[in-house]
Short mmCIF file of C-alpha atoms in Angstrom, two decimals:
data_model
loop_
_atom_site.label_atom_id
_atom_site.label_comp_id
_atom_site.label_asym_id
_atom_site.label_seq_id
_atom_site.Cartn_x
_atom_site.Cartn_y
_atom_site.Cartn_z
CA UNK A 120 8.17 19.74 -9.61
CA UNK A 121 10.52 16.88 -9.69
CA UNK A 122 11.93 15.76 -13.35
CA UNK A 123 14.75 13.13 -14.00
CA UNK A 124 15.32 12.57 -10.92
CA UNK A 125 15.42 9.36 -8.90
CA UNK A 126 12.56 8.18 -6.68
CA UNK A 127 13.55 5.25 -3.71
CA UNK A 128 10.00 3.67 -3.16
CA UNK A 129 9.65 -0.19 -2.57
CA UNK A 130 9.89 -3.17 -4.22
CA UNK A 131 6.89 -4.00 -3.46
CA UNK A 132 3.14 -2.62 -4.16
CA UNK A 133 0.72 -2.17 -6.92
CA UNK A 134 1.40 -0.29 -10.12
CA UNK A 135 0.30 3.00 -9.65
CA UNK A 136 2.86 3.71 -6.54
CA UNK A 137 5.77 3.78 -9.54
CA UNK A 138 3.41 5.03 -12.34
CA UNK A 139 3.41 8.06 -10.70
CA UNK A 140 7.17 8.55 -10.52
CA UNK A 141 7.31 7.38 -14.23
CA UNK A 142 4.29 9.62 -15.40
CA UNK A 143 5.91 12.57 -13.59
CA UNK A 144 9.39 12.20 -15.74
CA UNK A 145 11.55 10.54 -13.02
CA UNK A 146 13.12 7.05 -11.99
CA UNK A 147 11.70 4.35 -9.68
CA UNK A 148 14.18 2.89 -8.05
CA UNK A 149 12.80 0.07 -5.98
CA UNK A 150 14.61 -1.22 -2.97
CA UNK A 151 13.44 -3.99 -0.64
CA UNK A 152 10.97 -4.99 2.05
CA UNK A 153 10.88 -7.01 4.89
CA UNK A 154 9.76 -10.19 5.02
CA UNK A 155 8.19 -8.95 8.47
CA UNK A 156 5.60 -6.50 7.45
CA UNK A 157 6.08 -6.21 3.25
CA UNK A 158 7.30 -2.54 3.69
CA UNK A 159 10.45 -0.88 2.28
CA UNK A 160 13.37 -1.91 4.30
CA UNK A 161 14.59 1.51 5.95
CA UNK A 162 17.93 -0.61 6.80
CA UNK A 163 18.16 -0.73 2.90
CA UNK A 164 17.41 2.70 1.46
CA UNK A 165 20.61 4.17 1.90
CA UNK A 166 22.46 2.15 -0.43
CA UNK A 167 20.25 3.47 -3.11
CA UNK A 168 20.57 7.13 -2.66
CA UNK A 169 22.53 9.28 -5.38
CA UNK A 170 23.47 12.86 -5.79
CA UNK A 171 20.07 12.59 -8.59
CA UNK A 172 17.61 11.06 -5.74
CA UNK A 173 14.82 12.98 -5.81
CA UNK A 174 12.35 11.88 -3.36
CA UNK A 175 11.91 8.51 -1.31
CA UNK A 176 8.20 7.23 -1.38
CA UNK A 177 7.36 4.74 1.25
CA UNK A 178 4.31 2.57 1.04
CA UNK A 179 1.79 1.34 3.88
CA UNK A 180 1.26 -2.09 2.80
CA UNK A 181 -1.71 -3.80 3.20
CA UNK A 182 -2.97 -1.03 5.72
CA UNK A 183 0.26 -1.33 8.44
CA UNK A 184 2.54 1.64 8.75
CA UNK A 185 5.82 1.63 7.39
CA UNK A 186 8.99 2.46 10.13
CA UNK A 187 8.69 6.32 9.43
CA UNK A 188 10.86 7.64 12.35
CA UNK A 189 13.65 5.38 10.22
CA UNK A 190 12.96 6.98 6.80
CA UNK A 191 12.50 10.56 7.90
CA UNK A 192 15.54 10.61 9.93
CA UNK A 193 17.31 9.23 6.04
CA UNK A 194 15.43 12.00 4.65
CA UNK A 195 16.63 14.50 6.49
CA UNK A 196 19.65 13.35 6.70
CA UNK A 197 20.10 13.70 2.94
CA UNK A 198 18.19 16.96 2.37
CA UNK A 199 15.52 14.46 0.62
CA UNK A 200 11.61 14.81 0.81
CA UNK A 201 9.32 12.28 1.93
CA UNK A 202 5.92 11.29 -0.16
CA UNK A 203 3.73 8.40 1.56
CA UNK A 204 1.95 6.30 -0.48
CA UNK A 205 -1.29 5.28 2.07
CA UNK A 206 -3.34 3.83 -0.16
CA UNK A 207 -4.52 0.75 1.40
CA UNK A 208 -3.97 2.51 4.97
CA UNK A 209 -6.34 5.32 5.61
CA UNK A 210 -6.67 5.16 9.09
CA UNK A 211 -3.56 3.57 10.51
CA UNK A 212 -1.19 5.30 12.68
CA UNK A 213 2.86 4.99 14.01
CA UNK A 214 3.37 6.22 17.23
CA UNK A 215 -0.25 7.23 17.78
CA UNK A 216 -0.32 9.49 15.09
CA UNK A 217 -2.28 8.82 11.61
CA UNK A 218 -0.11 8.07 8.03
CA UNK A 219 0.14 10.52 5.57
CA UNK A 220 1.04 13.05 8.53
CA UNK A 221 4.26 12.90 8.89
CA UNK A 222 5.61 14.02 5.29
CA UNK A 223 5.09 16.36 2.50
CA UNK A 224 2.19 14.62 0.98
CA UNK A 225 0.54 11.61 1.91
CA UNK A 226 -1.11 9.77 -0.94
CA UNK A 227 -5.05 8.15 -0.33
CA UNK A 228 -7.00 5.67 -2.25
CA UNK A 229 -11.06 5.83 -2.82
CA UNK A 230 -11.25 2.53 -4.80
CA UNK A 231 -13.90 0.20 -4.18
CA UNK A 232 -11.68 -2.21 -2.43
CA UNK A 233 -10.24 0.59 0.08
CA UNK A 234 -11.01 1.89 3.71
CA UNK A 235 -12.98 4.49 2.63
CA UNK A 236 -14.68 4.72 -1.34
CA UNK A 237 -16.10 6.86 -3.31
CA UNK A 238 -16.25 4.37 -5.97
CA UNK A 239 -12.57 5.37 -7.35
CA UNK A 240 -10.42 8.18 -6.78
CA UNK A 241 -8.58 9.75 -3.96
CA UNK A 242 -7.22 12.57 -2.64
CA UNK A 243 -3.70 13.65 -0.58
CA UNK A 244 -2.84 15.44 3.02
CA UNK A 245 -0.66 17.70 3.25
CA UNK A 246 0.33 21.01 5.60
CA UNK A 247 2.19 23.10 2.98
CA UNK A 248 0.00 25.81 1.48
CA UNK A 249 2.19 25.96 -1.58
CA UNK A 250 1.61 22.03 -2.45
CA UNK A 251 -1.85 22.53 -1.55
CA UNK A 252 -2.45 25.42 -4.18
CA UNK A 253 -0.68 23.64 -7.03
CA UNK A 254 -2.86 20.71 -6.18
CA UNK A 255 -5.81 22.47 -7.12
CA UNK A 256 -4.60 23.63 -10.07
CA UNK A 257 -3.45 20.58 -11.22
CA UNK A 258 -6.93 18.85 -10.86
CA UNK A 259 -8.32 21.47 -12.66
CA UNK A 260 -6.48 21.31 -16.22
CA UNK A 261 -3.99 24.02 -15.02
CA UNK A 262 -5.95 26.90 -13.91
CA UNK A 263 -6.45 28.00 -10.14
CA UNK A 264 -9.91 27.68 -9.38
CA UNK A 265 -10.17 31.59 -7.81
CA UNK A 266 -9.14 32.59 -11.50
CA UNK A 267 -12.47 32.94 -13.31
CA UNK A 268 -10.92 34.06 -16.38
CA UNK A 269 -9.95 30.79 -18.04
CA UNK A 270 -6.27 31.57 -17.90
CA UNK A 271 -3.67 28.38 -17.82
CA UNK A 272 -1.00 28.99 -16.33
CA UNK A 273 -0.23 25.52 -15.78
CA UNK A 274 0.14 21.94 -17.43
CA UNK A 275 -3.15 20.05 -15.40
CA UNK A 276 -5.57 17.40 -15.52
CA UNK A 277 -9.06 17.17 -14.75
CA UNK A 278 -8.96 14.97 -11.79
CA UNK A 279 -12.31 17.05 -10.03
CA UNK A 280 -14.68 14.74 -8.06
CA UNK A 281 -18.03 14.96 -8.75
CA UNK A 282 -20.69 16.38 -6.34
CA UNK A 283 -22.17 12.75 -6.16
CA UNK A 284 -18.47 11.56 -5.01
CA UNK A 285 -17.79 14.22 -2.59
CA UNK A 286 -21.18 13.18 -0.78
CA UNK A 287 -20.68 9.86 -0.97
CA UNK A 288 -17.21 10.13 0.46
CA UNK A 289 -18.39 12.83 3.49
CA UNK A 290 -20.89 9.82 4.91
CA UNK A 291 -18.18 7.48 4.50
CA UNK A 292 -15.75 9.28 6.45
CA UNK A 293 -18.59 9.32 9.35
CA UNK A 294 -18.31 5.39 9.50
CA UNK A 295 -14.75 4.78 9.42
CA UNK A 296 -13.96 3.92 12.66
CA UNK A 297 -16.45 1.62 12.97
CA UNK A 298 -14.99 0.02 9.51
CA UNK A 299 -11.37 -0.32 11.08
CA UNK A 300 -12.62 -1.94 14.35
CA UNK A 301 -14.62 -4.50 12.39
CA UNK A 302 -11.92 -5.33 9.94
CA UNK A 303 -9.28 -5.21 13.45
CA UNK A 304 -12.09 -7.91 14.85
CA UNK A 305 -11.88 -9.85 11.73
CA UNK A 306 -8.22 -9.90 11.60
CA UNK A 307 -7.65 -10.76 15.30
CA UNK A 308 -10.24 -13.59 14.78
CA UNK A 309 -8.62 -15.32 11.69
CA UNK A 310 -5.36 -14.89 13.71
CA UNK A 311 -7.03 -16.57 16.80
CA UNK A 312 -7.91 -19.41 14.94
CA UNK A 313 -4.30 -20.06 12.62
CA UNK A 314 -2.19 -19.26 15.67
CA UNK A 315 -0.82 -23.01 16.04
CA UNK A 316 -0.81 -23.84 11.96
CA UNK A 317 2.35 -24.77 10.66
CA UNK A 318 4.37 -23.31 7.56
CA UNK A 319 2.35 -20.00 7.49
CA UNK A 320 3.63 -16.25 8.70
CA UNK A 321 0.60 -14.60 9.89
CA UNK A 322 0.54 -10.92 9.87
CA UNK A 323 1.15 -9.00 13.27
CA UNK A 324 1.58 -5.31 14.72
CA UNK A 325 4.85 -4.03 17.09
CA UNK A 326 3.42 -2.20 20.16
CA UNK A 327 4.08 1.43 18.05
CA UNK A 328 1.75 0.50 15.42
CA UNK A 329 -2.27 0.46 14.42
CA UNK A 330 -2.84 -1.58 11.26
CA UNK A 331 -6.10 -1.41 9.51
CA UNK A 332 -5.88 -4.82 7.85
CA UNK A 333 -6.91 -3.66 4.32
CA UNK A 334 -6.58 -7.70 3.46
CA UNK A 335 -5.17 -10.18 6.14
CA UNK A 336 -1.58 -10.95 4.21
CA UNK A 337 -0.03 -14.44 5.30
CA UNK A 338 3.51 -15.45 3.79
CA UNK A 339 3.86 -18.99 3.27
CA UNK A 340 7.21 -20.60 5.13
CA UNK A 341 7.52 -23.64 2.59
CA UNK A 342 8.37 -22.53 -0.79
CA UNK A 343 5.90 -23.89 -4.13
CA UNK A 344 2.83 -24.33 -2.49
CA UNK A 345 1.38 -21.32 -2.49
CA UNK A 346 -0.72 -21.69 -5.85
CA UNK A 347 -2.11 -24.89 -4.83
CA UNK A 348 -3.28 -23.32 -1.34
CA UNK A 349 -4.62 -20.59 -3.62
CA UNK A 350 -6.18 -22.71 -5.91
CA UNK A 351 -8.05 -24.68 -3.05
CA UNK A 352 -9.85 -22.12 -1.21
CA UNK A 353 -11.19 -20.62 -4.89
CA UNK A 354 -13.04 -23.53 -5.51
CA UNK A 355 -14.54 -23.59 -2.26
CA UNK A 356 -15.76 -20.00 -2.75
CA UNK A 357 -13.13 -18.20 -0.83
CA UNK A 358 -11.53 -15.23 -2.97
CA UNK A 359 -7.99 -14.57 -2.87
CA UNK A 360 -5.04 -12.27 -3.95
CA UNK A 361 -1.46 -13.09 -4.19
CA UNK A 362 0.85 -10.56 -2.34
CA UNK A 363 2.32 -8.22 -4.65
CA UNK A 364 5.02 -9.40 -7.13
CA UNK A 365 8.51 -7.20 -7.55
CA UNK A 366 7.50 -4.19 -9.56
CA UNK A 367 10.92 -4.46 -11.24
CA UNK A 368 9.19 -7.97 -12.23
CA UNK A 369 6.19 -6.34 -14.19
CA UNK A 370 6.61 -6.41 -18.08
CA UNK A 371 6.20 -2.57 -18.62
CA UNK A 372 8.91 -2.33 -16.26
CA UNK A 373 11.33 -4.34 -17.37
CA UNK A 374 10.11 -3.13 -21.29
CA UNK A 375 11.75 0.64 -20.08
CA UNK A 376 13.98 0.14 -17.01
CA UNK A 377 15.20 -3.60 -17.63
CA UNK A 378 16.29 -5.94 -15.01
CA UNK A 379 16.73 -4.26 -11.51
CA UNK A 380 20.52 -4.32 -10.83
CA UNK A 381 19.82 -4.56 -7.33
CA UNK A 382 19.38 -7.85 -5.58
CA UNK A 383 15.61 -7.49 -3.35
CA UNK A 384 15.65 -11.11 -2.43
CA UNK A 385 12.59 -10.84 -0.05
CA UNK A 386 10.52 -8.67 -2.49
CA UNK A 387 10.79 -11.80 -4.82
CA UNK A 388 10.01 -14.10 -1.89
CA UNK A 389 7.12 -12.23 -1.02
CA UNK A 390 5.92 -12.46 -4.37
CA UNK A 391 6.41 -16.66 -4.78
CA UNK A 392 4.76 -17.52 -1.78
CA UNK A 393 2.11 -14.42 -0.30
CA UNK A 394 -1.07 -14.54 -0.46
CA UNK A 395 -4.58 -13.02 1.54
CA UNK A 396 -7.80 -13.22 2.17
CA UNK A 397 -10.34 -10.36 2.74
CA UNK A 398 -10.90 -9.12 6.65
CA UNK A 399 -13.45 -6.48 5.30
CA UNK A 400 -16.61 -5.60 7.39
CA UNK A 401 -19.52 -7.68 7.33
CA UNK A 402 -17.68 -10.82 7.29
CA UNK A 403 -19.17 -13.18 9.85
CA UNK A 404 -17.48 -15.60 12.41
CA UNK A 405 -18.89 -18.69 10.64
CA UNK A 406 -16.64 -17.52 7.40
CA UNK A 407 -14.43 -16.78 8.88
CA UNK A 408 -13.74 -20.00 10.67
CA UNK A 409 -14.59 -21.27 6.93
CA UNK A 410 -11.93 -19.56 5.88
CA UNK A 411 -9.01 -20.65 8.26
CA UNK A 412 -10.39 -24.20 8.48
CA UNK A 413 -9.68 -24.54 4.45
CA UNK A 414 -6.58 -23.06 4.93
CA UNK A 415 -5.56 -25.46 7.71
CA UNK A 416 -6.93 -28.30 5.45
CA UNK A 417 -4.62 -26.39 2.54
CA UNK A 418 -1.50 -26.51 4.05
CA UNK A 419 -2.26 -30.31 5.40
CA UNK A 420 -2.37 -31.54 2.12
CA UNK A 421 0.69 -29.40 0.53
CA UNK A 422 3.08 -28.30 3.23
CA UNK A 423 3.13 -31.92 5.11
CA UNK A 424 5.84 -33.50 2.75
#
């Protein structure tokens, strides 16, 4: 129900977390991250709330929870609702209890790269009946399902799963713990064996969190050499991502919005020098040592000057 409005999310994540404010009629306004953990800074959020603020969306990044006793407490502070965007963390949990539970909505991905897939898709949580019924009417081109009259009452989409989907994602959903443990396993292994390496921030998790290690991000501590690292476990087989660049940095961005005003000097660190590597199930020890032994090689031959 929100239109020009303003929508604090972070700096930092993949296109569709801000192509939903923009497709819905309102303003991203991105603030920074922490060079910690890649998720909104909640020290930060403050500064960019208005009297037009709509909403603040907060993004689990690379399956570890964002600080949501932080952002709620802003939220309610300011009369202003909380959306999670838990995309790449299905599973996780702050304070022992799971993400996308402690807000409005909470926002899921089924793509093939996620926790859990269906193939593509997703769906949302939520504990308010009323969000929950308009939901369902706008998946199914603006008419509630218990009408069978073809009336439409609302503007919708058809965003319905198919009955191959739904089955696909009820036997998933039976396996998912044993997913997170194995991709926990992987992560604590590649961690085990990069502990002493030099120039590199491996990821890690406070005592309040459970990440699920969608990817296992590391942040480079020497500036320009992440693209050669990059470029050297590719060609020995090893697939790779960058971390996310600044949304504000994307061209449609910066086409509608322009330059972003305010300074998110980590965001744009994050984006020069991040990178991962997969910690998905079904990875085995021997590439994994593969894995950290090119990287240790990597950052011998570029990070030693």
């Amino acid at each position: 129900g929100l239109r020009n409005k303003e929508v604090i999310t972070t700096a930092t994540s993949c296109s569709p977390t801000a192509i939903g404010i923009v497709g819905s009629g309102n303003t991203p306004v991105m603030v920074d991250v922490s060079k910690e953990d890649y998720n909104i800074d909640p020290g930060k959020i403050e500064k960019s709330i208005t009297k037009n603020t709509g909403a603040i969306l907060p993004v689990h990044l690379y399956g570890r929870p964002a600080e949501m006793d932080k952002i709620l407490e802003i939220g309610k502070k300011h009369n202003i609702p909380v959306i999670e965007d838990c995309a790449q963390a299905t599973g996780a949990k702050y304070k022992d209890k799971k993400v996308g539970s402690f807000s409005d909505i909470g926002c899921f991905s089924l793509n093939v790269s996620k926790i859990l897939t269906t193939g593509e898709g997703g769906f949302i949580t939520t504990d308010n009946e009323e969000i929950a019924k308009m939901a369902k009417i706008i998946r199914n081109y603006g008419r509630d399902p218990k009408n069978t009259d073809f009336l439409y009452e609302y503007y919708g989409y058809n965003f319905k799963y198919t009955n191959l989907q739904e089955a696909l994602g009820v036997s998933q959903v039976k396996k998912i713990d044993a997913y997170i443990q194995s991709r926990r396993k992987n992560a604590a292994y590649l961690k085990k064996q990069l502990e002493d390496a030099k120039n590199i921030q491996l990821p890690t998790e406070k005592p309040h969190e459970f990440s699920v290690y969608f990817c296992f991000p590391m942040l480079l501590t020497k500036t320009g050499i992440r693209d050669k690292l990059k470029q050297l476990l590719e060609e020995r087989g090893i697939e790779t991502r960058t971390l996310f660049r600044p949304m504000f940095k994307q061209p449609y961005y910066l086409k509608i919005f322009g330059e972003n005003n305010k300074p998110c000097p980590n965001a744009e660190y994050v984006g020069n020098n991040g990178f991962y590597v997969g910690s998905c199930p079904g990875l085995t020890n021997g590439q994994l040592d593969y894995t950290a032994n090119t990287i240790r090689e990597g950052l011998k031959l570029y990070a030693s000057g």
